[in-house]
Backbone as numpy.savetxt, mean C-alpha at the origin, in Angstrom:
# Nx Ny Nz CAx CAy CAz Cx Cy Cz
18.29 -6.18 -0.85 18.22 -5.15 -1.86 19.36 -4.16 -1.66
20.01 -3.77 -2.72 21.18 -2.91 -2.59 20.88 -1.47 -2.21
19.69 -0.96 -2.49 19.39 0.42 -2.15 17.99 0.50 -1.56
17.77 1.47 -0.66 16.43 1.57 -0.09 15.44 2.07 -1.14
14.25 1.55 -1.05 13.20 1.97 -1.94 11.85 1.75 -1.28
10.83 2.22 -1.94 9.48 2.19 -1.41 8.60 1.34 -2.32
7.94 0.35 -1.72 6.96 -0.46 -2.42 5.61 -0.13 -1.83
4.70 0.36 -2.65 3.36 0.72 -2.18 2.39 -0.33 -2.72
1.79 -1.08 -1.79 0.82 -2.11 -2.13 -0.57 -1.49 -1.99
-1.27 -1.36 -3.09 -2.56 -0.66 -3.15 -3.65 -1.60 -3.65
-4.89 -1.18 -3.43 -6.03 -1.91 -3.95 -7.23 -1.80 -3.04
-8.37 -2.14 -3.57 -9.59 -2.10 -2.77 -9.52 -3.09 -1.62
-10.31 -2.86 -0.57 -10.39 -3.84 0.51 -10.78 -5.22 -0.05
-10.13 -6.25 0.47 -10.44 -7.61 0.06 -9.66 -8.12 -1.14
-8.72 -7.33 -1.64 -7.93 -7.79 -2.79 -6.67 -8.54 -2.37
-6.37 -8.54 -1.07 -5.23 -9.32 -0.58 -4.02 -8.50 -0.18
-4.19 -7.22 0.05 -3.05 -6.36 0.38 -2.29 -6.84 1.62
-2.99 -7.08 2.71 -2.32 -7.52 3.95 -1.72 -8.90 3.77
-2.44 -9.77 3.06 -1.95 -11.13 2.84 -0.63 -11.14 2.07
-0.42 -10.13 1.24 0.79 -10.03 0.43 1.85 -9.15 1.09
1.46 -8.02 1.64 2.44 -7.04 2.14 3.26 -7.56 3.31
2.64 -8.24 4.24 3.38 -8.73 5.42 4.43 -9.77 5.05
4.10 -10.83 4.29 5.16 -11.76 3.91 6.22 -11.13 3.00
5.81 -10.14 2.20 6.79 -9.44 1.36 7.78 -8.67 2.24
7.26 -7.98 3.25 8.14 -7.24 4.17 9.10 -8.20 4.88
8.60 -9.34 5.29 9.47 -10.34 5.94 10.54 -10.83 4.97
10.13 -11.11 3.75 11.05 -11.65 2.73 12.16 -10.64 2.42
11.81 -9.36 2.39 12.77 -8.32 2.05 13.46 -7.70 3.26
13.05 -8.13 4.46 13.54 -7.50 5.69 13.30 -5.99 5.63
12.08 -5.64 5.27 11.71 -4.24 5.04 10.82 -3.73 6.17
10.84 -2.43 6.35 9.88 -1.79 7.25 8.49 -1.98 6.64
7.49 -2.13 7.51 6.12 -2.38 7.06 5.21 -1.34 7.69
4.56 -0.54 6.84 3.63 0.50 7.29 2.25 0.19 6.74
1.30 0.11 7.64 -0.07 -0.21 7.24 -0.96 0.95 7.62
-1.56 1.59 6.66 -2.37 2.77 6.93 -3.54 2.44 7.84
-4.15 1.26 7.70 -5.24 0.87 8.61 -4.78 0.89 10.07
-3.57 0.43 10.33 -3.05 0.42 11.70 -2.86 1.84 12.21
-2.31 2.69 11.38 -2.10 4.09 11.76 -3.44 4.77 12.04
-4.39 4.59 11.13 -5.70 5.22 11.31 -6.41 4.72 12.56
-6.33 3.41 12.83 -7.00 2.89 14.03 -6.32 3.42 15.29
-5.01 3.57 15.28 -4.30 4.14 16.43 -4.76 5.58 16.68
-4.97 6.33 15.61 -5.46 7.70 15.76 -6.87 7.70 16.36
-7.72 6.80 15.90 -9.07 6.69 16.47 -8.99 6.29 17.94
-8.13 5.31 18.25 -8.00 4.83 19.63 -7.47 5.89 20.59
-6.80 6.91 20.05 -6.27 7.97 20.92 -7.38 8.72 21.64
-8.58 8.70 21.06 -9.70 9.41 21.66 -9.70 10.90 21.36
-8.73 11.37 20.60 -8.62 12.79 20.32 -9.40 13.22 19.07
-9.90 12.27 18.31 -10.62 12.61 17.08 -12.12 12.57 17.32
-12.82 13.45 16.67 -14.29 13.43 16.75 -14.89 12.61 15.62
-14.08 12.28 14.62 -14.52 11.45 13.50 -13.32 10.62 13.02
-13.60 9.58 12.26 -12.51 8.77 11.70 -11.64 9.64 10.80
-10.33 9.39 10.80 -9.43 10.23 9.99 -9.67 10.04 8.50
-9.54 11.13 7.77 -9.65 11.07 6.31 -8.25 11.06 5.70
-7.44 12.05 6.01 -6.11 12.17 5.42 -4.99 11.93 6.42
-5.28 12.06 7.70 -4.22 11.99 8.73 -3.40 10.71 8.68
-4.05 9.58 8.46 -3.34 8.31 8.43 -2.33 8.26 7.30
-2.73 8.77 6.14 -1.82 8.80 5.00 -0.67 9.77 5.26
-0.95 10.94 5.79 0.10 11.93 6.05 1.12 11.36 7.04
0.62 10.70 8.09 1.53 10.05 9.05 2.32 8.95 8.34
1.66 8.20 7.48 2.35 7.13 6.74 3.46 7.65 5.85
3.22 8.77 5.18 4.28 9.36 4.34 5.50 9.72 5.19
5.25 10.33 6.34 6.35 10.75 7.22 7.11 9.54 7.76
6.38 8.51 8.17 7.03 7.30 8.69 7.83 6.59 7.60
7.28 6.54 6.39 8.01 5.92 5.28 9.31 6.69 5.02
9.24 8.00 5.03 10.45 8.81 4.81 11.49 8.52 5.88
11.06 8.40 7.13 12.01 8.07 8.21 12.70 6.73 7.95
11.93 5.73 7.54 12.52 4.40 7.30 13.49 4.44 6.13
13.13 5.15 5.08 14.01 5.26 3.91 15.29 6.02 4.26
15.17 7.04 5.12 16.36 7.81 5.53 17.39 6.94 6.24
16.92 5.95 7.00 17.87 5.08 7.69 18.31 3.91 6.82
17.84 3.89 5.58 18.31 2.89 4.63 17.50 1.61 4.54
16.28 1.63 5.08 15.45 0.42 5.04 14.52 0.43 3.83
14.48 -0.67 3.10 13.41 -0.78 2.12 12.09 -0.72 2.89
11.08 -0.14 2.31 9.83 0.11 3.03 8.64 -0.33 2.20
7.75 -1.07 2.87 6.50 -1.50 2.26 5.38 -0.68 2.89
4.61 0.02 2.08 3.44 0.75 2.55 2.21 0.04 1.99
1.27 -0.27 2.89 0.04 -0.96 2.48 -1.14 -0.04 2.73
-1.90 0.22 1.67 -3.03 1.13 1.80 -3.94 0.98 0.58
-5.18 1.41 0.71 -6.08 1.39 -0.43 -5.53 2.30 -1.52
-5.05 3.48 -1.14 -4.41 4.39 -2.09 -5.35 4.71 -3.26
-6.56 5.19 -2.94 -7.61 5.26 -3.96 -7.57 6.48 -4.88
-6.74 7.46 -4.55 -6.80 8.73 -5.26 -5.46 9.09 -5.89
-5.51 9.85 -6.96 -4.28 10.36 -7.58 -3.45 11.13 -6.57
-4.10 11.91 -5.72 -3.37 12.72 -4.75 -2.57 11.86 -3.76
-3.12 10.71 -3.35 -2.38 9.84 -2.44 -1.25 9.14 -3.17
-1.50 8.75 -4.40 -0.45 8.08 -5.19 0.70 9.03 -5.48
0.37 10.28 -5.81 1.41 11.28 -6.06 2.21 11.57 -4.79
1.56 11.54 -3.65 2.28 11.81 -2.39 3.33 10.72 -2.11
3.00 9.46 -2.39 4.01 8.40 -2.21 5.17 8.63 -3.17
4.86 9.04 -4.39 5.91 9.36 -5.37 6.82 10.46 -4.84
6.23 11.50 -4.23 7.02 12.60 -3.69 7.94 12.14 -2.57
7.46 11.24 -1.72 8.31 10.71 -0.63 9.56 10.08 -1.23
9.39 9.22 -2.22 10.54 8.56 -2.84 11.45 9.56 -3.54
10.85 10.50 -4.26 11.64 11.48 -5.01 12.45 12.38 -4.08
11.84 12.82 -2.99 12.55 13.72 -2.07 13.76 13.04 -1.45
13.72 11.72 -1.34 14.84 10.98 -0.75 15.68 10.28 -1.81
15.38 10.57 -3.08 16.11 9.98 -4.20 16.11 8.46 -4.14
14.97 7.88 -3.80 14.80 6.44 -3.72 13.92 5.96 -4.87
14.05 4.71 -5.21 13.17 4.13 -6.21 11.81 3.83 -5.56
10.79 3.68 -6.39 9.45 3.33 -5.92 8.86 2.30 -6.87
8.16 1.35 -6.29 7.40 0.37 -7.06 5.95 0.47 -6.58
5.08 0.88 -7.49 3.65 0.97 -7.17 2.97 -0.28 -7.67
2.27 -0.95 -6.74 1.60 -2.21 -7.05 0.12 -2.05 -6.75
-0.71 -2.44 -7.69 -2.15 -2.46 -7.46 -2.62 -3.90 -7.51
-3.21 -4.34 -6.40 -3.81 -5.67 -6.36 -5.28 -5.53 -6.72
-5.74 -6.38 -7.60 -7.15 -6.41 -8.00 -7.64 -7.85 -7.84
-8.93 -7.99 -7.76 -9.56 -9.32 -7.76 -10.61 -9.28 -8.85
-10.30 -9.88 -10.00 -11.17 -9.79 -11.18 -12.45 -10.63 -11.06
-12.49 -11.53 -10.11 -13.67 -12.36 -9.91 -14.55 -11.71 -8.84
-15.65 -11.06 -9.25 -16.47 -10.34 -8.27 -17.06 -11.23 -7.18
-17.36 -12.47 -7.51 -17.89 -13.39 -6.49 -16.82 -13.71 -5.44
-15.61 -13.95 -5.90 -14.51 -14.23 -4.97 -14.18 -12.99 -4.14
-14.17 -11.84 -4.80 -13.88 -10.59 -4.08 -14.93 -10.38 -2.98
-16.18 -10.54 -3.33 -17.26 -10.37 -2.34 -17.11 -11.38 -1.20
-16.81 -12.64 -1.54 -16.63 -13.67 -0.52 -15.53 -13.27 0.46
-14.42 -12.77 -0.08 -13.31 -12.34 0.78 -13.74 -11.21 1.72
-14.40 -10.21 1.16 -14.82 -9.05 1.95 -15.79 -9.48 3.05
-16.73 -10.34 2.71 -17.76 -10.72 3.67 -17.31 -11.76 4.69
-16.21 -12.47 4.41 -15.80 -13.54 5.33 -14.57 -13.20 6.18
-13.93 -12.10 5.93 -12.71 -11.79 6.67 -13.01 -11.18 8.04
-12.02 -11.30 8.90 -12.10 -10.68 10.22 -10.91 -9.75 10.36
-11.06 -8.75 11.19 -9.99 -7.76 11.36 -8.92 -8.29 12.30
-7.67 -8.07 11.94 -6.56 -8.41 12.82 -6.05 -7.18 13.57
-6.74 -6.05 13.40 -6.41 -4.82 14.11 -7.54 -4.58 15.11
-7.24 -4.67 16.40 -8.31 -4.47 17.40 -9.03 -3.14 17.20
-10.37 -3.23 17.17 -11.20 -2.04 17.03 -11.52 -1.64 15.61
-10.79 -2.14 14.64 -11.01 -1.74 13.25 -12.28 -2.40 12.72
-13.20 -1.58 12.24 -14.42 -2.08 11.63 -14.19 -2.17 10.13
-14.31 -3.38 9.61 -14.06 -3.60 8.19 -15.26 -3.14 7.36
-15.01 -2.71 6.13 -16.12 -2.27 5.28 -16.98 -3.44 4.83
-18.24 -3.15 4.58 -19.14 -4.13 3.99 -18.86 -4.21 2.49
-19.43 -5.23 1.86 -19.30 -5.35 0.41 -19.86 -4.11 -0.29
-21.00 -3.63 0.17 -21.61 -2.45 -0.46 -20.70 -1.23 -0.31
-20.04 -1.07 0.84 -19.12 0.05 1.02 -17.91 -0.08 0.10
-17.45 -1.29 -0.14 -16.33 -1.49 -1.07 -16.77 -1.13 -2.49
-17.95 -1.59 -2.89 -18.47 -1.31 -4.24 -18.68 0.19 -4.45
-19.15 0.87 -3.41 -19.47 2.30 -3.52 -18.26 3.22 -3.31
-17.15 2.69 -2.92 -15.98 3.49 -2.58 -15.43 4.23 -3.79
-14.98 5.46 -3.57 -14.30 6.22 -4.62 -12.93 5.59 -4.84
-12.65 5.22 -6.07 -11.36 4.63 -6.43 -11.04 5.10 -7.85
-10.17 6.12 -7.91 -9.86 6.73 -9.20 -8.98 5.81 -10.06
-9.18 5.85 -11.36 -8.30 5.08 -12.25 -6.86 5.59 -12.14
-5.91 4.71 -12.35 -4.50 5.09 -12.32 -4.17 5.85 -13.60
-3.24 6.81 -13.48 -2.86 7.62 -14.64 -1.41 7.39 -15.05
-0.82 6.31 -14.56 0.58 6.02 -14.91 0.81 4.51 -14.83
1.93 4.10 -15.40 2.29 2.68 -15.35 2.51 2.25 -13.91
2.09 1.06 -13.60 2.30 0.44 -12.30 2.09 -1.05 -12.47
2.54 -1.81 -11.51 2.40 -3.26 -11.56 1.00 -3.63 -11.07
0.25 -4.34 -11.90 -1.10 -4.80 -11.54 -1.05 -6.31 -11.43
-1.54 -6.81 -10.29 -1.58 -8.26 -10.08 -3.01 -8.65 -9.71
-3.54 -9.62 -10.42 -4.88 -10.12 -10.17 -4.79 -11.26 -9.17
-5.24 -11.00 -7.95 -5.15 -12.01 -6.90 -6.22 -13.09 -7.02
-7.13 -12.95 -7.97 -8.10 -14.01 -8.23 -7.40 -15.20 -8.89
-6.26 -14.93 -9.53 -5.56 -16.01 -10.23 -4.06 -16.06 -9.90
-3.65 -15.42 -8.81 -2.25 -15.45 -8.39 -2.20 -15.72 -6.89
-1.58 -16.81 -6.51 -1.45 -17.17 -5.09 -0.57 -16.15 -4.37
-0.72 -16.09 -3.07 0.05 -15.13 -2.26 1.55 -15.30 -2.48
2.06 -16.53 -2.40 3.51 -16.73 -2.55 3.99 -16.30 -3.93
3.21 -16.59 -4.97 3.60 -16.18 -6.32 3.55 -14.66 -6.45
2.57 -14.04 -5.82 2.46 -12.57 -5.86 3.64 -11.93 -5.16
3.99 -12.45 -3.98 5.14 -11.93 -3.24 6.40 -12.04 -4.08
6.61 -13.17 -4.70 7.81 -13.38 -5.51 7.82 -12.48 -6.74
6.67 -12.27 -7.33 6.61 -11.39 -8.51 6.98 -9.96 -8.13
6.48 -9.48 -7.00 6.80 -8.12 -6.54 8.28 -8.04 -6.16
8.78 -9.06 -5.46 10.20 -9.07 -5.06 11.08 -9.04 -6.30
10.74 -9.82 -7.30 11.52 -9.86 -8.53 11.52 -8.50 -9.23
10.35 -7.89 -9.30 10.23 -6.57 -9.94 11.04 -5.52 -9.17
10.96 -5.56 -7.83 11.73 -4.60 -7.01 13.22 -4.79 -7.20
13.66 -6.03 -7.28 15.08 -6.31 -7.49 15.53 -5.77 -8.85
14.70 -5.93 -9.86 15.03 -5.41 -11.19 15.13 -3.89 -11.17
14.26 -3.24 -10.40 14.30 -1.78 -10.31 15.59 -1.33 -9.63
15.99 -2.01 -8.58 17.21 -1.58 -7.86 18.44 -1.70 -8.74
18.40 -2.61 -9.69 19.54 -2.78 -10.59 19.64 -1.67 -11.63
18.53 -0.96 -11.89 18.51 0.08 -12.92 17.97 1.40 -12.40
17.92 1.56 -11.08 17.26 2.73 -10.49 17.90 4.03 -10.95
17.04 4.96 -11.34 17.44 6.31 -11.69 16.68 7.25 -10.77
17.15 8.48 -10.61 16.42 9.43 -9.77 14.98 9.60 -10.23
14.11 9.77 -9.28 12.68 9.95 -9.55 12.39 11.43 -9.60
11.59 11.83 -10.53 11.16 13.22 -10.61 9.78 13.30 -9.97
9.64 14.09 -8.90 8.36 14.10 -8.18 7.25 14.73 -8.99
6.00 14.32 -8.67 4.87 15.02 -9.27 4.86 16.46 -8.81
4.18 17.35 -9.50 4.13 18.74 -9.06 3.52 18.86 -7.67
3.90 19.88 -6.90 3.35 20.04 -5.55 1.84 20.23 -5.60
1.21 19.96 -4.46 -0.25 20.10 -4.36 -0.68 21.53 -4.50
């Protein structure tokens, strides 16, 4: 990619974020930031009395900015359930005058989505994965802006990676400065 930019892979647990983000980062030779990894490291530190709510995202924004400053395309993987978290990723890109591609992975087949959630195992030591009921009950605000939506119920991982790579390449060819959302 000719210019550094930020790709944020979002979606509910079990939609395929990790399955897509890691091979995408390898394909693009990009930095890879996973909020679950950051949050579990914070828990493992023993300094928290409860699981982090915002700390993992705040650390992720700072780490993404560092990677973009050194010129690396950066993939951030997170549920990204709220407008406030989505706007914060936008601000990171805008402050560094980088392009951003926001991707939401969905799984339109509820039976397949449930199967994925209930059958997966964690690849992060100590991370307790959510139950299906916790996924269903999770707060996940509707998006308020255009973004790339990919249904992983009908798109294989390799096709999804290529679709995101193609879209990111198209953005780099026409990238204009980003105007950040208003401050919090």
